[in-house]
Coordinates of C-alpha atoms and ligand atoms in Angstrom, one line a residue:
M1 CA 111.8 96.5 91.8
K2 CA 110.5 99.0 89.5
R3 CA 110.7 102.3 91.2
C4 CA 108.5 105.6 91.1
S5 CA 109.8 109.2 91.9
L6 CA 107.5 111.5 94.2
P7 CA 107.3 115.4 93.3
D8 CA 109.6 116.2 96.4
G9 CA 112.3 113.6 94.4
T10 CA 111.5 110.7 97.0
S11 CA 112.1 107.5 95.2
V12 CA 109.5 104.5 96.1
P13 CA 108.8 101.0 95.3
A14 CA 106.1 100.8 92.6
L15 CA 104.9 97.9 94.3
G16 CA 103.5 98.3 97.9
L17 CA 101.3 96.3 100.0
G18 CA 97.6 97.0 100.6
T19 CA 96.0 96.5 104.2
W20 CA 92.2 97.0 104.1
Y21 CA 90.3 94.2 105.9
L22 CA 93.9 92.9 107.4
G23 CA 94.2 92.8 111.0
E24 CA 90.5 92.3 111.7
K25 CA 90.6 88.4 112.2
K26 CA 92.6 87.3 115.4
P27 CA 93.3 83.8 114.1
L28 CA 94.9 85.1 110.7
E29 CA 97.0 87.5 112.5
Q30 CA 100.2 85.5 112.4
Q31 CA 99.6 84.6 108.7
E32 CA 98.6 88.3 108.0
I33 CA 102.2 89.2 109.6
T34 CA 103.9 87.0 107.8
A35 CA 102.3 88.0 104.4
L36 CA 103.4 91.8 105.1
R37 CA 107.0 90.6 106.0
V38 CA 107.3 88.8 102.9
G39 CA 106.1 91.8 100.9
I40 CA 108.6 93.9 102.8
E41 CA 111.5 91.6 102.4
G42 CA 110.5 91.0 99.0
G43 CA 111.3 94.9 97.9
A44 CA 107.4 96.2 98.4
A45 CA 108.4 98.0 101.5
L46 CA 105.4 100.7 100.8
I47 CA 102.5 99.9 102.9
D48 CA 99.2 101.6 102.6
T49 CA 96.9 101.9 105.7
A50 CA 94.2 104.2 107.0
E51 CA 92.5 105.3 110.2
M52 CA 89.4 103.7 108.8
Y53 CA 90.8 100.1 108.1
G54 CA 89.1 98.0 111.2
D55 CA 88.8 101.0 112.7
G56 CA 92.5 100.9 113.6
Q57 CA 93.1 97.2 113.6
S58 CA 94.9 97.1 110.0
E59 CA 97.2 100.0 111.6
L60 CA 98.1 97.9 114.8
L61 CA 98.6 94.6 112.6
V62 CA 101.2 96.8 110.2
G63 CA 102.5 98.1 113.6
K64 CA 103.4 94.5 114.8
A65 CA 104.4 93.4 111.2
I66 CA 106.8 96.1 111.0
A67 CA 108.4 96.1 114.5
P68 CA 111.8 94.3 113.4
Y69 CA 112.5 96.3 110.3
D70 CA 114.8 99.5 110.4
R71 CA 112.1 102.1 109.9
E72 CA 113.8 104.3 107.6
G73 CA 113.8 101.3 104.8
L74 CA 109.8 101.6 105.0
F75 CA 107.5 103.8 103.7
L76 CA 104.5 104.2 105.7
I77 CA 101.1 105.7 104.3
S78 CA 98.1 106.2 106.5
K79 CA 94.9 108.1 105.7
V80 CA 92.7 110.5 107.8
Y81 CA 88.9 110.5 107.8
P82 CA 87.7 113.8 106.0
W83 CA 85.7 114.8 109.3
N84 CA 89.2 114.7 111.0
A85 CA 91.1 116.5 108.2
G86 CA 90.7 119.8 110.0
K87 CA 92.3 121.7 112.8
R88 CA 90.1 120.3 115.4
G89 CA 90.6 116.7 114.6
I90 CA 93.7 116.1 112.4
F91 CA 96.1 116.4 115.4
D92 CA 94.7 113.8 117.6
A93 CA 93.9 111.6 114.4
C94 CA 97.4 111.4 113.4
E95 CA 98.9 110.8 116.9
G96 CA 96.1 107.9 117.0
S97 CA 97.7 106.5 113.8
L98 CA 101.3 106.8 115.2
R99 CA 100.7 104.9 117.9
R100 CA 99.2 102.4 116.4
L101 CA 101.7 101.9 113.8
G102 CA 104.4 102.3 116.6
T103 CA 106.2 104.9 114.9
E104 CA 107.3 108.5 115.2
Y105 CA 106.4 109.6 111.9
L106 CA 104.3 108.8 108.6
D107 CA 106.1 109.0 105.5
L108 CA 102.6 110.0 103.6
Y109 CA 99.5 111.5 104.9
L110 CA 96.8 111.2 102.9
L111 CA 93.1 113.0 102.6
H112 CA 90.9 109.7 102.5
W113 CA 88.6 111.3 100.5
R114 CA 87.0 115.0 99.6
G115 CA 84.6 116.1 102.7
S116 CA 83.4 119.6 103.7
I117 CA 86.6 120.7 105.8
P118 CA 87.8 123.7 103.2
L119 CA 91.1 121.8 101.3
A120 CA 93.0 125.1 102.4
E121 CA 92.3 124.1 106.2
T122 CA 93.4 120.7 105.7
I123 CA 96.6 121.7 103.8
S124 CA 97.7 124.1 106.3
C125 CA 97.2 121.0 109.0
M126 CA 99.1 118.7 106.9
Q127 CA 101.7 121.5 106.9
Q128 CA 102.1 121.7 110.3
L129 CA 102.3 118.2 111.0
K130 CA 105.2 118.2 108.7
A131 CA 106.7 121.1 110.7
Q132 CA 106.2 119.0 113.7
G133 CA 108.0 115.8 112.1
K134 CA 104.9 113.7 112.6
I135 CA 104.6 113.5 108.6
R136 CA 107.4 113.7 105.9
R137 CA 105.0 114.7 103.0
W138 CA 101.2 114.8 102.5
G139 CA 98.8 113.6 99.5
V140 CA 95.2 112.9 98.6
S141 CA 92.9 110.1 97.8
N142 CA 89.8 109.7 95.7
L143 CA 90.0 113.3 94.4
D144 CA 88.9 114.0 90.8
L145 CA 90.4 116.1 87.9
H146 CA 88.4 119.0 89.3
E147 CA 89.3 118.6 92.9
M148 CA 93.0 118.4 92.1
Q149 CA 92.9 121.7 89.9
Q150 CA 91.3 123.2 92.9
L151 CA 93.6 121.8 95.4
L152 CA 96.8 123.0 93.4
R153 CA 95.4 126.5 93.0
L154 CA 95.7 126.8 96.8
P155 CA 98.9 128.0 98.5
R156 CA 100.9 125.1 99.2
G157 CA 98.4 122.7 97.2
G158 CA 101.7 122.0 94.9
G159 CA 103.0 120.2 98.1
C160 CA 100.5 116.9 97.3
Q161 CA 102.9 113.9 96.5
A162 CA 100.1 111.8 95.1
D163 CA 96.5 110.7 94.4
E164 CA 95.2 107.5 95.7
V165 CA 92.5 106.2 93.1
L166 CA 91.0 103.2 91.8
F167 CA 92.7 102.2 88.8
H168 CA 92.5 98.4 87.5
L169 CA 92.3 96.6 84.1
G170 CA 88.3 96.9 84.2
S171 CA 88.6 100.4 85.4
R172 CA 90.4 102.8 83.4
G173 CA 88.5 106.4 83.7
I174 CA 91.5 107.8 85.2
E175 CA 93.2 107.2 81.8
Y176 CA 91.0 110.2 79.9
D177 CA 91.4 112.9 82.1
L178 CA 92.9 112.8 85.6
W179 CA 96.1 110.6 85.1
P180 CA 97.7 112.7 82.2
W181 CA 97.1 115.7 84.2
L182 CA 98.8 114.2 87.3
R183 CA 101.5 112.9 84.9
E184 CA 102.3 116.7 83.4
R185 CA 102.7 117.4 87.1
R186 CA 105.0 114.6 87.7
I187 CA 102.3 113.5 91.0
P188 CA 102.2 109.6 90.9
V189 CA 99.0 107.6 90.9
I190 CA 98.6 105.2 93.7
A191 CA 96.4 102.4 92.3
Y192 CA 94.0 100.7 94.7
C193 CA 92.2 97.4 93.9
P194 CA 94.7 96.8 91.2
L195 CA 93.5 93.2 91.4
M196 CA 89.9 94.3 91.1
Q197 CA 89.5 92.9 95.0
G198 CA 90.5 89.3 93.9
G199 CA 88.3 89.9 90.5
S200 CA 85.1 90.4 92.0
L201 CA 84.7 93.9 90.8
R202 CA 84.7 92.9 87.3
R203 CA 84.5 89.1 87.3
S204 CA 83.8 89.4 83.4
V205 CA 87.2 90.9 82.7
A206 CA 89.4 88.8 85.4
D207 CA 87.8 85.8 84.0
S208 CA 88.1 86.9 80.3
P209 CA 89.6 84.9 77.6
V210 CA 91.9 87.4 77.0
V211 CA 93.0 87.9 80.5
R212 CA 93.4 83.9 80.5
D213 CA 95.2 83.8 77.2
I214 CA 97.7 86.3 78.3
A215 CA 98.4 84.4 81.6
G216 CA 98.7 81.2 79.6
R217 CA 101.3 82.6 77.3
H218 CA 103.4 83.8 80.1
G219 CA 102.8 80.9 82.6
I220 CA 101.4 83.3 85.5
T221 CA 98.1 83.6 86.8
P222 CA 95.0 85.9 85.5
M223 CA 95.6 88.0 88.7
Q224 CA 99.3 88.2 87.8
V225 CA 98.2 89.4 84.4
L226 CA 96.0 92.2 86.3
L227 CA 98.7 93.3 88.6
A228 CA 101.6 93.4 85.8
F229 CA 99.0 95.7 83.7
V230 CA 98.8 98.4 86.3
L231 CA 102.5 98.0 87.4
Q232 CA 103.7 98.7 83.7
Q233 CA 102.3 102.0 83.6
E234 CA 104.2 105.0 84.1
Q235 CA 104.1 107.1 87.7
V236 CA 101.8 104.4 89.0
I237 CA 102.2 102.8 92.3
A238 CA 100.1 99.5 92.8
I239 CA 99.2 98.6 96.5
P240 CA 97.6 94.9 96.1
R241 CA 96.4 93.5 99.3
S242 CA 97.2 90.1 100.3
G243 CA 97.2 88.4 103.6
N244 CA 98.1 85.0 102.0
P245 CA 102.1 84.7 101.9
A246 CA 102.0 82.6 98.7
H247 CA 99.8 85.2 97.0
V248 CA 102.5 88.1 98.0
R249 CA 105.1 85.8 96.4
E250 CA 103.0 86.0 93.1
N251 CA 102.6 89.6 93.3
L252 CA 106.3 90.3 93.9
A253 CA 106.9 87.8 90.7
A254 CA 104.3 89.9 89.0
A255 CA 106.4 93.1 89.2
E256 CA 108.9 91.4 87.2
I257 CA 106.6 90.2 84.2
V258 CA 107.0 92.2 81.1
L259 CA 103.8 92.4 78.9
T260 CA 103.9 93.5 75.3
P261 CA 102.6 97.0 74.1
A262 CA 99.5 94.9 72.9
E263 CA 98.7 93.1 75.8
R264 CA 99.0 96.3 77.7
S265 CA 96.5 98.1 75.9
Ligands
NAP1 P1 92.6 94.3 95.6 O1 94.1 94.5 96.1 O2 92.5 94.4 94.4 O3 92.4 92.8 95.8 C1 92.6 92.1 97.2 C2 92.1 90.6 97.1 O4 92.8 89.9 96.1 C3 91.9 90.0 98.5 O5 90.9 89.3 98.5 C4 93.4 89.1 98.2 O6 92.9 87.9 98.9 C5 93.4 88.8 96.5 N1 94.7 88.4 96.2 C6 95.8 89.1 96.4 N2 96.8 88.7 95.8 C7 96.4 87.5 94.9 C8 96.9 86.6 94.0 N3 98.3 87.0 94.0 N4 96.3 85.7 93.7 C9 94.6 85.6 94.1 N5 94.2 86.6 95.0 C10 94.8 87.6 95.4 O7 91.6 95.1 96.8 P2 91.6 96.4 97.9 O8 92.4 95.4 99.1 O9 90.1 96.6 97.9 O10 92.8 97.3 97.3 C11 94.0 97.2 97.7 C12 94.4 98.3 98.6 O11 94.4 99.5 98.2 C13 93.7 98.1 100.0 O12 93.9 97.0 100.6 C14 93.8 99.2 100.6 O13 95.1 99.5 101.3 C15 93.8 100.4 99.2 N6 92.6 101.1 99.2 C16 92.2 102.1 99.0 C17 91.2 102.9 99.1 C18 91.2 104.3 99.1 O14 89.7 105.1 99.2 N7 91.8 105.1 99.3 C19 90.0 102.2 98.4 C20 90.2 101.0 98.3 C21 91.2 100.3 98.6 P3 94.3 87.1 99.9 O15 94.3 87.8 100.7 O16 93.7 85.6 100.1 O17 95.5 86.8 98.9

């Protein structure tokens, strides 16, 4: 499995597991747990969740899925709502995530998106959570270049370990400014919706003759082409979501696919 380095030197798998909408349908619970375990055992032992997802249902499902594994072998990411990301809300929010996940600590705690609480206050709270051992490191999500520049100018802002943003073959806006800036600072992008939500975000790209042609040449599916495209970028972690064990196996296989430079561009 390809790996990616965080600014603090930690090495994590470049392929992880998204969990939005997982845990929301009781009849699917066992299948979704199996899907997450297939991913973990296949080396994608990085799991992305959030207090927002299903109002905690996703974290509860992840907690059940990870229960049999050695905690140190997993990399757990959760996210705090922007309105909880200050001294009044973050400590309870973090405690809630830890309780639902059944763990003592998060590997990475992200500000879900920029809200009205000053970034300096969020950073100071993140530092306190780190000192308390509740989180190992912190980062952000959905911050654009301007917001990242603001963040890194603040005291301890340089502690940010990742920016989780939208990135897929049909949405490559970050390539123009945010991503080169992050790369210079060795801050990885965590790419969400790498499969365009099963193609639905950009049907014209997912179903395009170009994607189908590349899939045919490699004997893979169009979804695997989309994922391989994201995974072959430098300093990018992809977190496709699947509640279907067969799809997770395909996603693991996509991590081994090598696209040519022309196919990648
Ligand atoms: P996604 O991963 O791009 O797509 C998920 C969809 O693709 C599901 O419908 C899934 O269906 C399908 N799928 C997965 N593997 C497949 C395969 N091999 N073949 C065919 N279909 C496949 O979309 P996403 O869930 O929106 O994004 C990924 C993760 O990023 C989220 O789950 C979440 O953890 C994170 N996220 C973060 C933010 C943020 O603001 N930070 C925003 C959006 C998402 P099946 O279940 O049937 O496989």
